[in-house]
Coordinates of C-alpha atoms in Angstrom, one line a residue:
Chain Y
M231 CA -22.9 28.7 23.5
E232 CA -19.5 26.9 23.3
T233 CA -19.4 24.5 20.5
V234 CA -17.3 21.3 20.4
L235 CA -15.0 23.1 17.9
D236 CA -14.4 25.9 20.3
H237 CA -13.7 23.4 23.0
A238 CA -11.3 21.4 20.8
R239 CA -9.4 24.6 19.9
Q240 CA -8.6 25.1 23.6
E241 CA -7.1 21.7 24.1
P242 CA -3.3 21.8 24.5
V243 CA -1.4 20.9 21.3
W244 CA 0.8 18.4 23.2
N245 CA 0.8 16.4 26.4
T246 CA 0.8 18.6 29.5
N247 CA -0.2 15.8 31.9
K248 CA 1.1 17.1 35.2
K249 CA 2.0 13.7 36.5
V250 CA 4.3 13.1 33.5
I251 CA 6.0 16.5 33.9
V252 CA 6.5 16.0 37.7
A253 CA 7.9 12.5 37.0
L254 CA 10.3 13.8 34.4
V255 CA 11.6 16.6 36.6
A256 CA 12.0 14.2 39.5
L257 CA 13.9 11.7 37.3
T258 CA 16.2 14.4 36.0
L259 CA 17.0 15.8 39.5
G260 CA 17.5 12.2 40.8
L261 CA 20.0 11.5 38.0
I262 CA 21.8 14.8 38.6
V263 CA 22.3 14.2 42.3
F264 CA 23.0 10.4 42.0
P265 CA 26.8 10.6 41.8
L266 CA 26.8 12.8 45.0
F267 CA 25.8 9.8 47.0
G268 CA 29.1 8.1 46.3
P269 CA 28.0 5.1 44.3
S270 CA 30.6 2.5 43.4
P271 CA 32.3 2.9 40.0
F272 CA 30.4 -0.1 38.8
Y273 CA 27.0 1.7 39.2
L274 CA 28.4 4.8 37.5
H275 CA 29.6 2.6 34.7
L276 CA 26.2 1.0 34.5
M277 CA 24.4 4.4 34.3
I278 CA 26.9 5.6 31.7
L279 CA 26.1 2.6 29.5
I280 CA 22.4 3.2 30.0
F281 CA 22.6 6.8 28.9
M282 CA 24.8 5.9 26.0
Y283 CA 22.5 3.1 24.7
A284 CA 19.4 5.1 25.4
V285 CA 20.7 7.7 23.0
M286 CA 21.8 5.1 20.4
S287 CA 18.5 3.3 20.6
Q288 CA 16.7 6.7 20.2
S289 CA 18.8 7.2 17.1
W290 CA 17.5 3.9 15.7
N291 CA 14.0 4.8 16.9
V292 CA 14.0 8.0 14.8
I293 CA 14.8 6.1 11.5
A294 CA 12.8 2.9 12.3
G295 CA 10.1 4.0 14.6
L296 CA 9.3 7.5 13.2
S297 CA 10.0 7.1 9.5
G298 CA 9.5 3.3 9.2
Q299 CA 12.9 2.4 7.6
I300 CA 14.6 -0.6 9.2
S301 CA 18.4 0.0 9.3
L302 CA 20.5 -3.0 10.3
G303 CA 23.8 -1.2 10.0
H304 CA 23.4 1.7 12.4
G305 CA 26.6 0.8 14.2
A306 CA 28.4 2.4 11.2
F307 CA 27.5 5.9 12.5
F308 CA 28.8 5.0 16.0
G309 CA 32.1 4.0 14.5
I310 CA 32.3 7.1 12.3
G311 CA 31.9 9.2 15.4
A312 CA 34.4 7.2 17.3
Y313 CA 37.1 7.3 14.6
T314 CA 36.6 11.0 13.6
S315 CA 37.2 12.4 17.1
S316 CA 40.0 9.8 17.9
V317 CA 41.9 10.2 14.7
L318 CA 41.7 14.0 14.9
Y319 CA 43.0 13.9 18.5
V320 CA 45.7 11.3 18.1
Q321 CA 47.1 12.6 14.9
Y322 CA 46.4 16.3 15.0
G323 CA 45.8 17.1 18.7
I324 CA 42.4 18.5 18.0
T325 CA 40.2 18.5 21.1
P326 CA 37.6 15.7 21.1
W327 CA 34.8 18.3 21.6
L328 CA 35.5 19.6 18.1
G329 CA 35.9 16.0 17.0
I330 CA 32.4 15.2 18.2
L331 CA 31.0 18.0 16.1
L332 CA 33.0 16.9 13.0
G333 CA 32.0 13.3 13.6
M334 CA 28.3 14.5 13.5
V335 CA 29.1 16.2 10.2
F336 CA 30.8 13.2 8.7
A337 CA 28.0 10.9 9.9
A338 CA 25.5 13.2 8.2
L339 CA 27.4 13.2 5.0
V340 CA 27.7 9.4 5.0
A341 CA 24.0 9.2 5.7
I342 CA 23.2 11.4 2.7
A343 CA 25.6 9.4 0.5
I344 CA 24.0 6.1 1.5
G345 CA 20.5 7.4 1.8
I346 CA 20.1 9.0 -1.7
P347 CA 20.5 5.7 -3.5
M348 CA 19.4 3.2 -0.8
L349 CA 16.3 4.9 0.5
R350 CA 14.7 4.5 -2.9
L351 CA 14.7 0.8 -2.1
S352 CA 11.6 -0.4 -0.4
G353 CA 11.5 -2.0 3.1
H354 CA 13.5 -5.2 3.2
Y355 CA 16.0 -4.2 0.5
F356 CA 16.9 -1.1 2.5
A357 CA 17.4 -3.2 5.6
I358 CA 19.7 -5.7 3.7
A359 CA 21.6 -2.9 2.1
T360 CA 22.3 -1.2 5.5
L361 CA 23.4 -4.5 6.9
L362 CA 26.0 -4.9 4.2
I363 CA 27.1 -1.3 4.5
G364 CA 27.6 -1.8 8.3
I365 CA 29.8 -4.8 7.7
S366 CA 31.8 -3.2 4.9
F367 CA 32.7 -0.3 7.2
Q368 CA 34.2 -2.7 9.6
V369 CA 36.2 -4.5 6.9
V370 CA 37.5 -1.2 5.5
F371 CA 38.7 0.0 8.9
Q372 CA 40.3 -3.3 9.6
R373 CA 42.6 -2.7 6.6
W374 CA 43.0 1.1 6.7
E375 CA 46.6 1.6 7.9
M376 CA 46.3 5.4 8.5
V377 CA 43.7 4.7 11.3
G378 CA 45.6 1.8 12.8
A379 CA 44.0 -1.0 10.8
A380 CA 42.9 -4.0 12.8
S381 CA 44.7 -3.0 16.0
G382 CA 43.1 0.4 16.0
L383 CA 44.4 3.5 17.9
W384 CA 45.2 4.1 21.5
I385 CA 44.3 7.5 22.7
P386 CA 47.3 8.8 24.5
L387 CA 46.7 9.4 28.2
T388 CA 46.9 13.0 29.5
E389 CA 48.8 13.4 32.8
E390 CA 45.9 14.8 34.6
S391 CA 42.2 14.7 34.0
S392 CA 41.3 17.3 31.4
W393 CA 38.0 18.7 30.2
L394 CA 39.7 19.9 27.0
A395 CA 41.1 16.5 26.2
L396 CA 37.9 14.9 27.5
Q397 CA 39.8 12.4 29.8
F398 CA 39.1 11.8 33.4
H399 CA 41.3 9.4 35.4
D400 CA 40.2 9.9 39.0
S401 CA 36.5 9.4 38.8
K402 CA 33.8 8.3 36.3
A403 CA 31.5 11.1 37.5
P404 CA 32.5 13.6 34.8
Y405 CA 31.8 11.0 32.1
Y406 CA 28.5 10.3 33.9
Y407 CA 27.5 14.0 33.6
I408 CA 28.6 14.3 30.0
F409 CA 26.6 11.3 28.9
L410 CA 23.7 12.4 31.0
A411 CA 23.8 15.8 29.3
F412 CA 23.8 14.2 25.8
F413 CA 21.0 11.9 26.9
A414 CA 18.8 14.7 28.2
V415 CA 19.4 17.0 25.2
T416 CA 18.8 14.1 22.7
Y417 CA 15.5 13.1 24.3
L418 CA 14.3 16.7 24.5
L419 CA 15.1 17.4 20.8
V420 CA 13.6 14.1 19.6
W421 CA 10.4 15.0 21.6
R422 CA 10.3 18.4 19.9
L423 CA 11.0 16.7 16.5
S424 CA 8.2 14.2 16.9
N425 CA 5.8 17.1 17.7
S426 CA 6.8 19.1 14.7
K427 CA 5.9 19.3 11.1
I428 CA 8.8 17.0 10.2
G429 CA 7.7 14.5 12.9
F430 CA 4.1 14.4 11.6
R431 CA 5.3 14.0 8.0
L432 CA 7.7 11.2 8.9
R433 CA 4.9 9.3 10.6
A434 CA 2.8 9.8 7.4
V435 CA 5.7 8.3 5.3
R436 CA 5.9 5.4 7.7
D437 CA 2.2 4.6 7.7
D438 CA 1.4 5.0 4.0
Y439 CA 3.9 6.6 1.6
Q440 CA 1.4 6.9 -1.2
A441 CA -1.1 8.8 0.9
A442 CA 1.8 10.9 2.2
S443 CA 2.8 12.0 -1.3
S444 CA -0.8 12.9 -2.1
L445 CA -0.5 15.4 0.8
G446 CA 2.5 17.1 -0.8
I447 CA 5.2 15.2 1.1
D448 CA 8.4 14.4 -0.9
V449 CA 8.8 10.8 0.5
S450 CA 12.4 10.3 -0.5
R451 CA 13.5 13.6 0.9
Y452 CA 11.8 13.0 4.2
K453 CA 13.4 9.5 4.5
I454 CA 16.8 11.1 4.0
I455 CA 16.0 13.8 6.6
A456 CA 15.2 11.0 9.1
Y457 CA 18.3 9.1 8.3
V458 CA 20.5 12.1 8.6
I459 CA 19.0 13.1 12.0
S460 CA 19.4 9.5 13.2
A461 CA 23.1 9.5 12.1
I462 CA 23.7 12.8 13.8
I463 CA 22.3 11.5 17.1
M464 CA 24.4 8.2 16.9
A465 CA 27.8 9.7 16.1
P466 CA 28.6 11.6 19.3
M467 CA 28.1 8.4 21.3
G468 CA 30.9 6.8 19.4
S469 CA 33.2 9.7 20.1
L470 CA 32.3 9.8 23.8
F471 CA 32.6 6.0 24.1
A472 CA 36.1 6.2 22.5
Q473 CA 37.0 8.8 25.1
Y474 CA 35.6 6.6 27.8
I475 CA 37.6 3.5 27.0
L476 CA 40.5 5.4 25.3
I477 CA 40.9 3.0 22.4
V478 CA 39.3 2.7 19.0
D479 CA 39.4 -0.5 17.0
P480 CA 37.2 -1.8 14.2
D481 CA 36.0 -4.9 16.2
R482 CA 34.6 -2.7 19.0
M483 CA 33.5 0.4 17.2
F484 CA 32.0 -1.2 14.0
N485 CA 30.7 -4.2 15.9
L486 CA 27.6 -5.6 14.2
E487 CA 26.3 -6.3 17.7
I488 CA 25.7 -2.5 18.2
S489 CA 23.3 -2.4 15.2
I490 CA 21.4 -5.4 16.6
L491 CA 21.3 -4.2 20.2
V492 CA 19.8 -0.8 19.4
L493 CA 17.1 -2.6 17.4
L494 CA 16.4 -5.0 20.2
M495 CA 16.3 -2.5 23.0
T496 CA 13.9 -0.2 21.0
V497 CA 11.6 -3.0 20.1
L498 CA 11.6 -4.3 23.7
G499 CA 10.7 -0.9 25.1
G500 CA 8.3 0.2 22.4
I501 CA 9.2 1.2 18.9
G502 CA 7.8 4.5 17.7
N503 CA 7.4 5.8 21.3
I504 CA 9.9 8.3 22.5
W505 CA 10.3 6.6 25.9
G506 CA 10.4 3.1 24.4
P507 CA 14.2 3.0 23.8
L508 CA 14.9 4.2 27.4
V509 CA 12.7 1.5 28.9
G510 CA 14.3 -1.2 26.8
V511 CA 17.8 0.0 27.6
A512 CA 17.1 0.3 31.4
I513 CA 16.1 -3.4 31.4
L514 CA 18.6 -4.9 29.0
I515 CA 21.8 -3.1 30.0
P516 CA 21.7 -4.2 33.7
I517 CA 20.9 -7.8 32.6
S518 CA 23.8 -7.7 30.1
E519 CA 26.3 -6.3 32.6
Y520 CA 25.3 -8.8 35.4
T521 CA 25.5 -11.8 33.1
R522 CA 29.0 -10.6 32.2
I523 CA 29.9 -10.5 35.9
Y524 CA 28.5 -14.0 36.6
L525 CA 29.6 -15.7 33.5
G526 CA 32.8 -13.8 33.0
G527 CA 34.4 -12.3 29.9
T528 CA 31.8 -11.1 27.4
G529 CA 29.0 -13.0 29.1
G530 CA 29.7 -16.0 26.8
A531 CA 27.0 -14.6 24.5
V532 CA 24.4 -16.0 26.9
D533 CA 22.9 -12.6 27.2
L534 CA 22.3 -12.6 23.4
I535 CA 20.4 -15.9 23.6
F536 CA 18.4 -14.4 26.4
Y537 CA 17.7 -11.2 24.3
G538 CA 16.5 -13.4 21.4
L539 CA 14.1 -15.1 23.7
I540 CA 12.8 -11.7 25.1
L541 CA 12.4 -10.4 21.5
M542 CA 10.3 -13.4 20.5
L543 CA 8.0 -13.0 23.5
I544 CA 7.6 -9.3 22.9
C545 CA 6.8 -9.7 19.2
V546 CA 4.2 -12.3 19.9
F547 CA 2.5 -11.0 23.0
R548 CA 3.3 -7.2 23.2
P549 CA 4.2 -5.8 19.8
A550 CA 3.9 -2.2 21.2
G551 CA 6.6 -3.0 23.7
L552 CA 6.9 -2.8 27.5
I553 CA 6.0 0.9 27.5
S554 CA 2.4 -0.2 26.6
F555 CA 2.0 -1.6 30.1
L556 CA 1.9 2.0 31.4
P557 CA -1.5 3.6 32.0
K558 CA -2.8 4.8 28.7
H559 CA -3.6 8.4 29.7
L560 CA 0.1 8.9 30.6
L561 CA 1.3 8.1 27.1
E562 CA 1.7 11.0 24.6
R563 CA -0.5 9.5 21.9
E564 CA -3.4 8.8 24.2
K565 CA -3.5 12.3 25.8
H566 CA -7.1 13.2 25.3
R567 CA -8.8 9.9 25.3
Chain M
M170 CA -10.6 29.0 -19.2
S171 CA -10.4 25.5 -17.8
I172 CA -8.7 24.6 -14.5
L173 CA -7.7 21.1 -15.8
S174 CA -7.2 20.1 -19.4
V175 CA -6.5 16.5 -20.3
E176 CA -5.3 16.0 -23.9
N177 CA -5.1 12.6 -25.6
L178 CA -4.0 10.9 -22.5
G179 CA -3.0 7.2 -22.9
K180 CA -1.5 4.4 -20.8
S181 CA -1.0 0.7 -21.5
F182 CA -0.2 -2.1 -19.1
G183 CA 1.3 -4.9 -21.0
G184 CA -1.0 -5.3 -24.0
I185 CA -4.0 -3.8 -22.2
R186 CA -4.9 -0.2 -23.0
A187 CA -6.0 1.1 -19.6
N188 CA -6.5 4.6 -21.0
H189 CA -6.5 5.5 -24.6
D190 CA -6.7 8.9 -26.2
I191 CA -8.7 10.5 -23.4
S192 CA -9.4 14.3 -23.6
F193 CA -11.6 16.5 -21.5
D194 CA -11.7 19.8 -19.6
I195 CA -12.9 20.9 -16.2
S196 CA -14.1 24.4 -15.6
P197 CA -13.4 26.1 -12.2
G198 CA -16.0 25.6 -9.6
E199 CA -17.8 22.7 -11.3
I200 CA -18.3 19.1 -10.4
L201 CA -17.3 16.6 -13.1
G202 CA -18.7 13.1 -12.6
I203 CA -16.8 10.2 -14.1
I204 CA -18.7 7.0 -14.8
G205 CA -18.0 3.7 -16.5
P206 CA -18.3 0.0 -15.8
N207 CA -15.6 -1.8 -13.8
G208 CA -12.3 -1.8 -15.6
A209 CA -13.2 1.2 -17.7
G210 CA -10.0 3.0 -16.6
K211 CA -11.5 5.5 -14.2
S212 CA -9.0 5.0 -11.4
T213 CA -6.1 4.8 -13.9
L214 CA -7.2 8.2 -15.2
F215 CA -6.9 9.6 -11.6
D216 CA -3.5 8.0 -11.1
L217 CA -2.3 9.5 -14.4
I218 CA -3.5 13.0 -13.5
T219 CA -2.0 12.8 -10.0
G220 CA 1.3 11.3 -11.0
Y221 CA 0.9 7.9 -9.4
T222 CA 1.2 6.3 -12.9
R223 CA 3.3 7.7 -15.7
A224 CA 1.4 8.5 -18.9
D225 CA 2.6 6.9 -22.2
T226 CA 1.1 9.6 -24.4
G227 CA -0.8 12.9 -24.1
K228 CA -0.7 15.8 -21.7
V229 CA -2.2 17.1 -18.5
I230 CA -2.3 20.8 -18.0
F231 CA -3.4 22.1 -14.6
D232 CA -3.9 25.8 -13.8
G233 CA -1.4 26.7 -16.6
N234 CA 1.3 24.1 -15.6
D235 CA 2.2 21.0 -17.6
I236 CA 2.0 18.4 -14.9
T237 CA 2.3 15.3 -17.1
R238 CA 4.7 12.8 -15.5
M239 CA 5.3 15.1 -12.5
R240 CA 5.8 13.6 -9.0
P241 CA 2.6 13.2 -6.9
D242 CA 3.9 15.5 -4.1
R243 CA 4.6 18.3 -6.5
I244 CA 1.2 17.9 -8.1
S245 CA -0.3 18.0 -4.7
N246 CA 1.6 21.2 -3.9
L247 CA 0.4 22.8 -7.1
G248 CA -3.2 22.3 -5.8
I249 CA -4.7 18.9 -6.7
G250 CA -6.0 16.9 -3.8
R251 CA -7.2 13.3 -4.1
T252 CA -8.8 10.4 -2.2
F253 CA -8.1 6.8 -2.9
Q254 CA -10.6 4.1 -3.9
K255 CA -8.9 1.7 -1.6
L256 CA -8.8 3.9 1.4
K257 CA -5.3 4.9 2.7
P258 CA -5.8 6.5 6.1
F259 CA -2.8 6.6 8.4
A260 CA -4.3 3.9 10.5
D261 CA -2.2 4.2 13.7
L262 CA -2.7 8.0 13.9
T263 CA -5.7 9.8 15.2
L264 CA -8.3 11.5 12.9
L265 CA -6.9 14.8 14.0
E266 CA -3.3 13.8 13.3
N267 CA -4.3 12.5 9.9
V268 CA -5.9 15.8 8.9
M269 CA -3.0 17.8 10.5
I270 CA -0.6 16.0 8.1
G271 CA -2.8 17.4 5.3
S272 CA -2.7 21.0 6.8
F273 CA 1.1 20.9 7.2
A274 CA 1.2 21.1 3.4
R275 CA 0.5 24.9 3.9
E276 CA 1.3 25.5 7.5
N277 CA 4.6 25.2 9.4
N278 CA 3.5 25.8 13.0
I279 CA 1.9 22.9 14.9
K280 CA -0.8 25.1 16.4
D281 CA -1.9 26.6 13.1
A282 CA -1.9 23.2 11.5
R283 CA -4.0 21.9 14.4
D284 CA -6.5 24.7 14.3
K285 CA -7.0 24.4 10.6
A286 CA -7.4 20.7 10.8
L287 CA -10.1 21.1 13.5
E288 CA -12.0 23.5 11.3
I289 CA -12.0 21.0 8.5
I290 CA -12.9 18.1 10.7
D291 CA -15.8 20.1 11.9
F292 CA -16.7 20.9 8.3
V293 CA -17.0 17.1 7.6
D294 CA -19.0 16.6 10.8
L295 CA -16.5 14.4 12.6
I296 CA -15.4 16.8 15.4
E297 CA -16.5 14.4 18.2
K298 CA -14.2 11.7 16.8
R299 CA -11.1 13.8 16.5
H300 CA -9.0 11.8 18.9
H301 CA -10.1 8.4 17.6
F302 CA -7.5 6.4 15.8
A303 CA -8.2 6.1 12.0
R304 CA -8.5 2.3 12.3
E305 CA -11.4 2.7 14.8
L306 CA -13.5 4.6 12.4
S307 CA -16.3 3.2 10.2
T308 CA -15.8 3.1 6.4
G309 CA -18.1 6.1 5.9
Q310 CA -16.1 8.0 8.6
R311 CA -12.8 7.0 6.9
K312 CA -14.1 8.4 3.6
R313 CA -14.8 11.7 5.4
L314 CA -11.3 11.5 6.9
E315 CA -9.8 11.2 3.4
L316 CA -11.9 14.1 2.2
A317 CA -10.9 16.2 5.2
R318 CA -7.2 15.3 4.8
A319 CA -7.2 16.2 1.1
M320 CA -9.2 19.4 1.8
A321 CA -6.6 20.4 4.5
T322 CA -4.0 20.8 1.7
E323 CA -6.2 23.6 0.3
P324 CA -6.6 22.1 -3.2
K325 CA -8.0 24.0 -6.1
L326 CA -9.1 20.7 -7.6
L327 CA -10.2 17.6 -5.6
L328 CA -10.3 14.2 -7.2
M329 CA -12.7 11.8 -5.3
D330 CA -12.6 8.1 -6.0
E331 CA -15.9 6.5 -5.1
V332 CA -16.7 8.4 -2.0
T333 CA -20.0 6.6 -1.7
G334 CA -18.7 3.2 -2.6
G335 CA -18.7 0.5 0.1
V336 CA -20.7 2.5 2.7
D337 CA -24.2 1.6 3.9
Q338 CA -27.3 3.3 2.3
K339 CA -28.1 5.6 5.2
T340 CA -24.7 7.1 5.1
I341 CA -24.9 8.1 1.5
P342 CA -27.2 11.3 1.7
G343 CA -24.8 12.8 4.3
L344 CA -21.8 12.2 1.9
V345 CA -23.7 13.7 -1.0
A346 CA -24.6 16.7 1.1
L347 CA -20.9 17.0 2.0
I348 CA -19.8 17.0 -1.7
Q349 CA -22.3 19.8 -2.4
K350 CA -21.0 21.7 0.6
M351 CA -17.5 21.3 -0.6
K352 CA -18.5 22.6 -4.0
A353 CA -20.1 25.6 -2.4
S354 CA -16.9 26.3 -0.6
G355 CA -15.3 27.0 -4.0
V356 CA -13.3 23.8 -4.7
T357 CA -13.5 22.3 -8.1
I358 CA -14.3 18.6 -8.0
A359 CA -13.9 15.5 -10.2
T360 CA -15.7 12.5 -8.7
I361 CA -15.7 8.8 -9.8
E362 CA -19.1 7.2 -8.9
H363 CA -20.9 4.0 -9.5
N364 CA -24.2 5.2 -8.2
I365 CA -25.9 6.8 -11.2
N366 CA -28.5 8.6 -9.2
I367 CA -25.9 10.4 -7.2
I368 CA -23.8 11.3 -10.2
M369 CA -26.8 12.7 -12.0
E370 CA -27.8 14.7 -9.0
V371 CA -24.4 16.4 -8.2
S372 CA -22.6 16.7 -11.5
D373 CA -22.4 19.7 -13.9
H374 CA -20.7 17.6 -16.5
I375 CA -20.2 13.9 -16.9
L376 CA -17.4 11.9 -18.5
A377 CA -18.3 8.4 -19.5
L378 CA -15.5 5.8 -20.0
D379 CA -15.6 2.3 -21.4
Q380 CA -12.7 -0.1 -22.0
G381 CA -10.2 2.8 -21.4
Q382 CA -11.8 5.1 -23.9
R383 CA -14.0 8.2 -23.7
I384 CA -17.4 7.3 -25.0
A385 CA -19.3 10.4 -24.0
F386 CA -18.9 13.8 -22.4
G387 CA -21.6 16.3 -21.7
R388 CA -24.5 17.5 -19.4
P389 CA -26.1 14.8 -17.2
R390 CA -29.4 14.6 -19.2
D391 CA -27.5 14.2 -22.5
I392 CA -25.4 11.4 -21.0
Q393 CA -28.5 9.7 -19.6
N394 CA -29.9 9.3 -23.2
N395 CA -26.6 8.5 -24.9
E396 CA -26.8 5.2 -26.6
K397 CA -23.1 4.3 -26.1
V398 CA -23.5 4.9 -22.4
I399 CA -26.6 2.8 -22.2
D400 CA -24.9 0.0 -24.1
A401 CA -21.9 0.1 -21.9
Y402 CA -24.0 -0.1 -18.8
L403 CA -26.7 -2.5 -19.9
G404 CA -24.7 -4.4 -22.5
T405 CA -26.1 -5.2 -26.0
V406 CA -27.8 -8.2 -24.7
D407 CA -30.5 -10.1 -26.5
V408 CA -33.8 -9.8 -24.6
A409 CA -34.9 -13.2 -23.8

């Protein structure tokens, strides 16, 4: 006779819901063929921003959603990525592709340097410390002559579009595909991470660090692992964005708004859920871009007021984020229920 | 040869001596019951042994290693598991995920960790509840969750803090049977208990504490007749 234990052993280890897999494959194919339909540059631009912020918010989701540490200075890793690849290209002619890799390395080193002392702080103090670190990066780069100080660096234009120099002047489509590739790979890897030993142990640290340490988990070490992974995800977006707009300056690349937006989008979509950041970004980025169009300039910060309102509503009425409106059986965590 | 040896352990909080000069040994395979009135220092003793509180004085030797003032995760990795008096389940994770986090202490692969967790969940008779979130479980079930989670780390010694505390009467026999089943599986156990009947039933030795000090140590029936223990429990009150 088959016991409940035998039955339980045969259950899949992770979500293999066919509907979810079909939807993901369809979405991926749809995104791959989208540029072939000749969308206007504005729509390609919109999609590029969505991919970029989806990755950035996922980065924040790893440290905040998975390991429970609220970072308010995550823009620093974006700026480190942007400046690493740009400075190497502008001053030494090194291809931005190598710059992206080195940016990830620098971001990881900075995360370790910040994480070792700061992650010993509990909850709120870590958040405040990261906020100040985020601001101080901007201040340092505003005064650092070698990297152009406050006016930043222009990335010299190549004569023709070049994959090596990561510059495309005729069409946004190559940028679209590069950002799409980073987006897809990031989400795939984070999904793998959250279903691994490290992912389980990070959730344990988040939920109860004392219980976690009673199960052999070195809490400080795991917090640093999460912080480093998060930084490594964030940095390439800075490098790619620099190549996209071909300028780096402290006001744009170390903007405090970046740190706030990734938080906002993740919380809106659903913190701690791998699809949460994507949902939040897919809603907020179009709103932001359209308010810019209708209100001109930077949107007169009206979008930020609007975001604040949304955030309040979510926190009060739907703390699990918009993703929680999806049917429960489709969500990873509810797979067998 | 004892598996755990506590020597002259002491800890003060402010002016209060939570533990003072406590010594005892646990032999492999036995159940040590720890009793004492509220505030006797029982939970502090567990926190000292497992590294959650740093000892002021004394030594703790586990399985040949000096673990005094070692970090909790290292002590866990050496083979001491524990449950908490104030339960600490990972509330937003399922029962299965809770126990898997325990089994990841020895396993690296997700499937191995899952299969081992399932076996232990079956062992504590909660297999039907495996996909329930910890917050949805009753107190008695959450006690079993904590036992299963600690067992999943394959401890040589398991410290249980009031496993039968706070659960309804009809749940108690099942928990007692589980403790005996765990002992039969080969794990050494130290258990803090308020329920004297249970402690007498399951323990091989009993350590009695009062006001942070050891007042008695011995076989259950010796403890039962020990005057200091009777005093501590009943108080030296005048009979009206």
